[in-house]
Coordinates of C-alpha atoms in Angstrom, one line a residue:
M1 CA 114.4 59.7 31.5
I2 CA 114.3 63.2 33.1
P3 CA 115.9 63.1 36.5
G4 CA 113.4 63.2 39.3
L5 CA 110.5 62.7 36.9
E6 CA 108.5 59.5 37.6
L7 CA 105.6 58.6 35.3
T8 CA 102.9 56.2 36.1
P9 CA 101.9 53.5 33.5
R10 CA 98.8 55.5 32.8
E11 CA 100.7 58.7 32.1
I12 CA 103.1 56.7 29.8
F13 CA 100.1 55.3 28.0
A14 CA 98.7 58.8 27.5
L15 CA 102.0 60.1 26.1
V16 CA 102.3 57.1 23.8
F17 CA 98.7 57.5 22.6
L18 CA 99.1 61.2 21.8
G19 CA 102.4 60.6 20.0
A20 CA 100.9 57.8 18.0
L21 CA 97.9 59.9 17.1
T22 CA 100.2 62.8 16.0
L23 CA 102.3 60.4 13.9
F24 CA 99.2 58.9 12.3
L25 CA 97.8 62.3 11.4
Y26 CA 101.1 63.3 9.9
L27 CA 101.6 60.1 7.8
D28 CA 98.0 60.3 6.5
R29 CA 98.0 64.1 6.1
K30 CA 97.5 64.1 2.3
K31 CA 94.1 62.4 2.7
I32 CA 93.0 64.3 5.8
E33 CA 90.7 67.3 5.5
R34 CA 90.7 70.0 8.2
Q35 CA 88.4 72.7 9.4
H36 CA 89.9 74.6 12.3
I37 CA 90.4 72.0 15.0
L38 CA 88.3 69.4 13.2
F39 CA 90.2 66.7 11.3
Y40 CA 88.4 64.1 9.3
R41 CA 89.1 61.4 6.8
R42 CA 86.5 60.1 4.3
T43 CA 86.9 56.7 2.7
E44 CA 84.8 54.0 1.0
R45 CA 86.5 51.2 3.0
G46 CA 84.0 49.4 5.1
I47 CA 81.0 50.2 3.0
E48 CA 81.1 46.7 1.5
L49 CA 81.1 45.1 4.9
I50 CA 78.1 47.3 6.0
D51 CA 76.3 46.4 2.8
S52 CA 76.9 42.6 3.1
I53 CA 75.6 42.6 6.7
A54 CA 72.5 44.6 5.7
Q55 CA 71.7 42.4 2.6
K56 CA 71.8 39.2 4.6
S57 CA 68.5 39.9 6.3
K58 CA 66.8 43.2 5.3
R59 CA 63.6 42.2 7.1
F60 CA 65.5 41.8 10.4
W61 CA 67.4 45.1 10.1
R62 CA 64.2 47.0 9.2
A63 CA 62.5 45.6 12.3
Y64 CA 65.6 46.5 14.2
G65 CA 65.3 50.0 12.8
W66 CA 61.7 50.3 14.0
A67 CA 62.8 49.2 17.5
G68 CA 65.3 52.0 17.3
V69 CA 62.5 54.5 16.4
G70 CA 60.4 53.4 19.4
T71 CA 63.3 53.6 21.8
G72 CA 64.4 56.8 20.2
I73 CA 61.1 58.6 20.7
L74 CA 61.0 57.2 24.3
S75 CA 64.6 58.4 24.8
M76 CA 63.7 61.9 23.6
I77 CA 60.9 62.1 26.2
V78 CA 63.0 60.6 29.1
G79 CA 66.1 62.5 28.2
T80 CA 64.2 65.8 28.0
A81 CA 62.5 65.1 31.3
L82 CA 65.8 64.2 33.1
F83 CA 67.4 67.3 31.7
G84 CA 64.4 69.4 32.7
Y85 CA 64.6 68.0 36.2
T86 CA 68.3 68.8 36.4
I87 CA 67.5 72.4 35.6
F88 CA 64.7 72.5 38.1
D89 CA 66.9 71.1 40.8
M90 CA 69.7 73.6 40.1
V91 CA 67.2 76.5 40.3
K92 CA 65.4 75.1 43.4
T93 CA 68.7 74.4 45.4
S94 CA 70.6 77.4 43.9
S95 CA 73.4 74.9 43.4
V96 CA 75.2 73.2 40.5
E97 CA 76.1 70.1 42.6
N98 CA 73.9 67.9 40.3
G99 CA 74.5 69.9 37.1
P100 CA 75.6 68.6 33.7
S101 CA 79.1 67.3 33.1
L102 CA 81.6 66.7 30.3
L103 CA 83.1 63.2 30.2
L104 CA 86.8 63.5 29.5
P105 CA 89.8 61.2 29.7
G106 CA 91.9 61.5 32.9
L107 CA 95.1 60.2 34.5
Q108 CA 93.6 59.1 37.8
S109 CA 93.0 55.4 38.7
E110 CA 89.3 55.7 39.2
A111 CA 86.5 57.5 37.5
T112 CA 85.5 60.8 39.0
I113 CA 81.8 61.6 38.2
Q114 CA 80.9 65.1 39.2
S115 CA 79.2 68.3 38.0
G116 CA 81.2 70.3 35.5
V117 CA 83.9 67.9 34.2
S118 CA 84.0 64.2 35.0
F119 CA 87.3 62.3 34.4
I120 CA 87.4 58.7 33.2
P121 CA 90.8 56.8 33.3
I122 CA 92.2 57.4 29.8
E123 CA 92.3 53.7 28.7
Y124 CA 88.7 53.1 29.9
W125 CA 87.6 56.3 28.0
L126 CA 89.4 55.4 24.8
I127 CA 88.1 51.8 24.7
S128 CA 84.6 52.9 25.7
I129 CA 84.5 55.6 23.0
A130 CA 85.9 53.2 20.4
V131 CA 83.2 50.6 21.2
L132 CA 80.5 53.3 21.3
M133 CA 81.5 54.8 17.9
V134 CA 81.8 51.5 16.1
V135 CA 78.4 50.0 17.1
H136 CA 76.7 53.4 16.8
E137 CA 77.9 54.2 13.2
M138 CA 77.7 50.6 12.0
S139 CA 74.1 50.5 13.2
H140 CA 73.3 53.7 11.3
G141 CA 75.0 52.3 8.2
I142 CA 73.4 48.8 8.2
V143 CA 69.9 50.1 8.7
A144 CA 70.5 52.7 6.0
R145 CA 71.5 50.0 3.5
A146 CA 68.7 47.7 4.6
N147 CA 66.4 50.6 3.5
D148 CA 68.3 51.0 0.2
F149 CA 70.0 54.2 1.1
E150 CA 73.3 54.8 -0.8
L151 CA 76.3 55.7 1.3
N152 CA 78.7 58.4 0.3
S153 CA 81.5 57.4 2.7
V154 CA 82.6 56.3 6.1
G155 CA 85.4 57.6 8.1
W156 CA 86.8 59.0 11.3
V157 CA 86.9 62.5 12.8
I158 CA 89.0 64.1 15.5
M159 CA 88.0 67.3 17.2
G160 CA 91.0 68.5 19.1
F161 CA 92.1 65.2 20.6
I162 CA 88.6 63.7 20.9
P163 CA 88.0 60.9 18.3
G164 CA 84.8 60.1 16.5
A165 CA 83.5 58.3 13.5
F166 CA 80.7 58.7 10.9
V167 CA 78.7 57.0 8.2
E168 CA 77.5 59.5 5.6
P169 CA 74.4 58.7 3.6
K170 CA 74.2 60.3 0.1
G171 CA 72.8 63.8 0.4
E172 CA 73.4 64.2 4.1
N173 CA 76.6 66.3 3.7
M174 CA 77.3 65.9 7.5
L175 CA 80.9 67.2 7.2
P176 CA 82.5 70.1 5.1
G177 CA 84.2 69.3 1.9
D178 CA 81.4 68.0 -0.3
E179 CA 79.2 71.0 -0.9
A180 CA 79.4 70.6 -4.7
N181 CA 77.3 67.4 -4.4
R182 CA 74.7 68.8 -2.1
D183 CA 71.2 69.4 -3.2
D184 CA 69.5 71.7 -0.7
T185 CA 66.2 71.4 -2.5
K186 CA 65.9 67.8 -1.3
G187 CA 66.4 68.5 2.4
M188 CA 68.7 66.5 4.6
W189 CA 68.7 63.3 2.4
E190 CA 68.2 62.7 -1.2
Q191 CA 66.6 59.3 -0.7
G192 CA 64.1 57.4 1.4
N193 CA 60.8 58.4 3.0
W194 CA 60.4 59.9 6.4
K195 CA 59.7 56.6 8.1
Q196 CA 62.9 55.1 6.7
R197 CA 64.9 58.2 7.8
L198 CA 63.6 57.7 11.3
Q199 CA 64.8 54.1 11.3
V200 CA 68.3 55.2 10.3
L201 CA 68.4 58.0 12.9
G202 CA 67.1 55.9 15.8
A203 CA 69.5 52.9 15.0
G204 CA 72.6 54.5 16.5
S205 CA 71.5 55.1 20.1
F206 CA 69.5 51.8 20.0
A207 CA 72.8 50.0 19.3
N208 CA 74.4 51.8 22.2
Y209 CA 71.6 50.7 24.6
L210 CA 72.0 47.1 23.5
T211 CA 75.8 47.4 23.9
A212 CA 75.3 48.9 27.4
G213 CA 73.0 45.9 28.3
L214 CA 75.5 43.3 27.0
F215 CA 78.4 44.9 28.9
I216 CA 76.5 45.2 32.1
L217 CA 75.6 41.5 31.9
A218 CA 79.3 40.8 31.3
Y219 CA 80.1 43.0 34.3
I220 CA 77.7 41.1 36.5
G221 CA 78.8 37.7 35.3
F222 CA 82.5 38.4 35.5
M223 CA 82.3 40.0 38.9
G224 CA 80.2 37.2 40.2
A225 CA 82.7 34.6 39.0
T226 CA 85.8 36.3 40.3
T227 CA 84.8 38.2 43.5
A228 CA 83.0 37.5 46.8
P229 CA 81.1 39.9 49.1
S230 CA 83.1 41.7 51.7
D231 CA 82.2 44.5 54.2
V232 CA 79.6 47.2 53.7
A233 CA 81.0 50.7 52.9
Y234 CA 79.2 54.0 53.5
I235 CA 79.5 57.7 52.7
A236 CA 77.9 60.2 55.1
E237 CA 75.9 62.8 53.4
D238 CA 76.6 66.5 54.2
G239 CA 73.9 68.2 56.2
H240 CA 72.5 65.0 57.7
P241 CA 72.8 63.4 61.2
A242 CA 75.7 61.0 60.5
A243 CA 77.9 63.7 59.0
A244 CA 77.0 66.1 61.8
A245 CA 78.3 63.5 64.2
G246 CA 81.6 63.3 62.5
M247 CA 81.2 60.4 60.1
N248 CA 82.7 60.7 56.7
N249 CA 83.3 57.4 54.8
G250 CA 84.3 54.0 55.9
T251 CA 82.9 50.5 56.6
F252 CA 80.2 49.5 59.1
I253 CA 81.0 47.1 61.9
Q254 CA 77.9 47.4 64.1
I255 CA 74.6 49.4 64.0
Q256 CA 72.6 49.5 67.2
G257 CA 74.7 46.6 68.5
Q258 CA 74.0 44.4 65.5
D259 CA 76.9 43.0 63.5
I260 CA 77.0 44.2 59.9
E261 CA 78.2 41.8 57.2
N262 CA 75.9 42.6 54.3
L263 CA 73.2 44.9 53.0
D264 CA 70.4 42.9 54.6
D265 CA 72.1 43.4 58.0
V266 CA 72.1 47.2 57.5
G267 CA 68.4 47.2 56.5
A268 CA 67.5 45.0 59.5
A269 CA 69.4 47.2 62.0
A270 CA 68.0 50.5 60.6
Q271 CA 64.4 49.2 60.4
G272 CA 62.3 50.6 63.2
I273 CA 64.6 53.5 64.1
E274 CA 62.4 56.5 64.9
V275 CA 62.9 60.2 64.5
N276 CA 65.1 61.6 67.4
E277 CA 66.0 58.0 68.5
S278 CA 69.5 57.6 69.7
V279 CA 71.6 55.7 67.2
T280 CA 75.0 54.0 67.9
I281 CA 77.3 53.1 65.1
W282 CA 80.6 51.3 65.3
S283 CA 82.6 51.7 62.1
S284 CA 86.1 51.7 60.7
E285 CA 86.2 55.4 61.6
G286 CA 85.3 54.8 65.3
N287 CA 82.2 54.9 67.5
F288 CA 79.4 57.5 66.9
T289 CA 76.2 58.3 68.7
F290 CA 73.6 60.7 67.4
N291 CA 69.9 61.2 67.1
A292 CA 68.1 60.1 63.9
G293 CA 66.6 62.9 61.8
E294 CA 63.5 63.0 59.7
S295 CA 63.5 61.0 56.5
P296 CA 62.7 63.0 53.4
D297 CA 61.2 60.0 51.6
S298 CA 59.5 57.9 54.2
E299 CA 58.4 57.6 57.8
G300 CA 60.9 56.7 60.5
G301 CA 64.4 58.0 61.4
H302 CA 67.0 59.0 58.9
L303 CA 70.7 58.5 59.3
G304 CA 72.0 60.2 56.2
V305 CA 74.4 57.7 54.8
R306 CA 74.7 56.0 51.4
Y307 CA 76.0 52.5 51.5
G308 CA 76.9 49.6 49.3
Q309 CA 78.5 46.1 49.4
N310 CA 82.2 45.9 48.9
T311 CA 83.7 42.9 47.1
V312 CA 87.1 41.2 47.2
V313 CA 88.8 39.0 44.6
K314 CA 88.4 35.3 45.4
D315 CA 91.5 33.6 46.8
E316 CA 92.0 31.4 43.7
Y317 CA 92.3 34.5 41.5
E318 CA 94.5 36.6 43.9
A319 CA 97.5 36.3 41.6
N320 CA 95.5 38.2 38.9
K321 CA 93.8 40.6 41.3
G322 CA 95.0 43.7 39.4
F323 CA 93.8 42.6 36.0
I324 CA 90.5 41.4 37.5
Q325 CA 89.8 44.8 39.2
W326 CA 90.8 46.6 36.0
M327 CA 88.5 44.4 33.8
I328 CA 85.5 44.9 36.2
S329 CA 85.9 48.6 36.0
L330 CA 86.3 48.6 32.3
L331 CA 83.2 46.5 31.7
Y332 CA 81.1 48.9 33.9
T333 CA 82.6 52.0 32.2
V334 CA 81.9 50.8 28.7
S335 CA 78.3 50.1 29.7
L336 CA 77.8 53.4 31.5
L337 CA 79.2 55.5 28.7
N338 CA 77.2 53.8 26.0
L339 CA 74.0 54.4 28.1
L340 CA 74.7 58.0 28.9
I341 CA 76.0 59.1 25.5
G342 CA 73.3 57.2 23.7
L343 CA 70.7 59.0 25.8
F344 CA 72.3 62.4 25.3
N345 CA 72.4 61.8 21.6
M346 CA 68.6 61.5 21.6
L347 CA 67.9 64.9 23.2
P348 CA 65.6 66.7 20.7
F349 CA 68.3 69.3 19.8
K350 CA 69.7 69.4 16.3
P351 CA 72.2 68.2 15.1
L352 CA 71.9 65.4 17.6
D353 CA 70.0 62.3 16.2
G354 CA 67.1 63.1 18.5
G355 CA 66.9 66.6 17.1
V356 CA 66.9 65.4 13.5
M357 CA 64.3 62.8 14.4
L358 CA 62.1 65.6 15.7
E359 CA 62.7 67.7 12.6
T360 CA 61.8 64.7 10.4
I361 CA 58.5 64.1 12.2
A362 CA 57.6 67.8 12.3
G363 CA 58.5 68.3 8.6
H364 CA 56.4 65.3 7.5
F365 CA 53.3 66.9 9.0
N366 CA 54.0 70.5 8.3
E367 CA 57.3 71.9 6.8
D368 CA 56.7 75.2 8.6
W369 CA 57.1 73.4 11.9
I370 CA 60.8 72.9 11.1
D371 CA 61.4 76.5 12.0
Y372 CA 60.0 75.8 15.5
V373 CA 62.3 72.8 15.8
N374 CA 65.3 75.0 14.8
T375 CA 64.3 77.6 17.4
F376 CA 63.8 74.9 20.1
S377 CA 67.2 73.5 19.3
L378 CA 68.9 76.9 19.7
I379 CA 67.1 77.4 23.1
G380 CA 68.0 73.8 24.2
W381 CA 71.7 74.3 23.3
A382 CA 71.8 77.6 25.0
V383 CA 70.5 76.0 28.2
V384 CA 72.9 73.0 27.9
L385 CA 75.9 75.2 27.4
G386 CA 74.8 77.7 30.0
T387 CA 74.3 75.2 32.7
L388 CA 77.5 73.4 31.8
A389 CA 79.4 76.7 32.0
L390 CA 78.0 77.3 35.4
S391 CA 79.0 73.8 36.6
I392 CA 82.5 74.2 35.3
G393 CA 82.7 77.7 36.7
A394 CA 81.8 76.3 40.2
M395 CA 84.6 73.8 39.9
V396 CA 87.2 76.5 39.0
I397 CA 86.0 78.9 41.7

């Protein structure tokens, strides 16, 4: 131990993880291929498991694949619309406050979601990425085998320190190192028709959406079983009446003389407040009196606070409070990352699955349209990386 250096359990975990990762790469170095900062390892282990699952019910997995196509196309539309709205908001407000963000592992105790770079506690991040990769790539592989695609390999990939995984259908050549077996005259795959390819492509994000749903149900059930409602917390929004009066963040005690114990109490107390009406709030920060402003979304007065119900661990579980709080946060984080990354993966920009789906559809109707897809992808990535650079730059400055 270095004198004066005190490490938190999370920092120790991060050091152990990086050490174990370095040792693993060294011990397996003869089987690992590298391209710059990209390390990857191909293997045929796991293909038999994928094949056995697919062969048990081809009809089910093909139907599953079609569900992935439907949600995939919908995700392409929704994801593009949300991304377009983000760009519009950035231009309209001349601000990157709601700009895009990288999701990286961090050493803090709680997730920090913000424009530019968001940090997720490292153990949450690693578990979430592991779950996300396994279900995503297994789903690709199972639907591929259900449609009689041959698989070249499965494996893992590490870019810098960020882990990943892959399932490689024959002819896809998704990673360097197998150029000799590639047949460019047959396009991205050497097998399957365009409908089957769409099923394979849509299956990954569809699995992430299902996983997100399962984990959010687990989150709701576990939190409901182990916690009870507490007070109502608030955050005052900058540029609105509550913040102008000096409120920042805390918990409500009374609004307009009415006791606040839950969300319904807040709604009842705030209902009927008119524009410019005097509002009195007693909170954990103190007493505040100010005039309500105009609501941007509805008629009536506007306070300018975001609020939510706090919870506390039930008395019978108090001895395990730390673990319960950790588990609640983990379940929520796994759900959130599966949803967000699954949706991002369906943006119509190659080489994301959504971009390759768009290319597959366009190429089926007119091969010349593939050039337009390529151009659209380049423009899309330029906008993504440009707005991300602006968001990160704003953090640094």
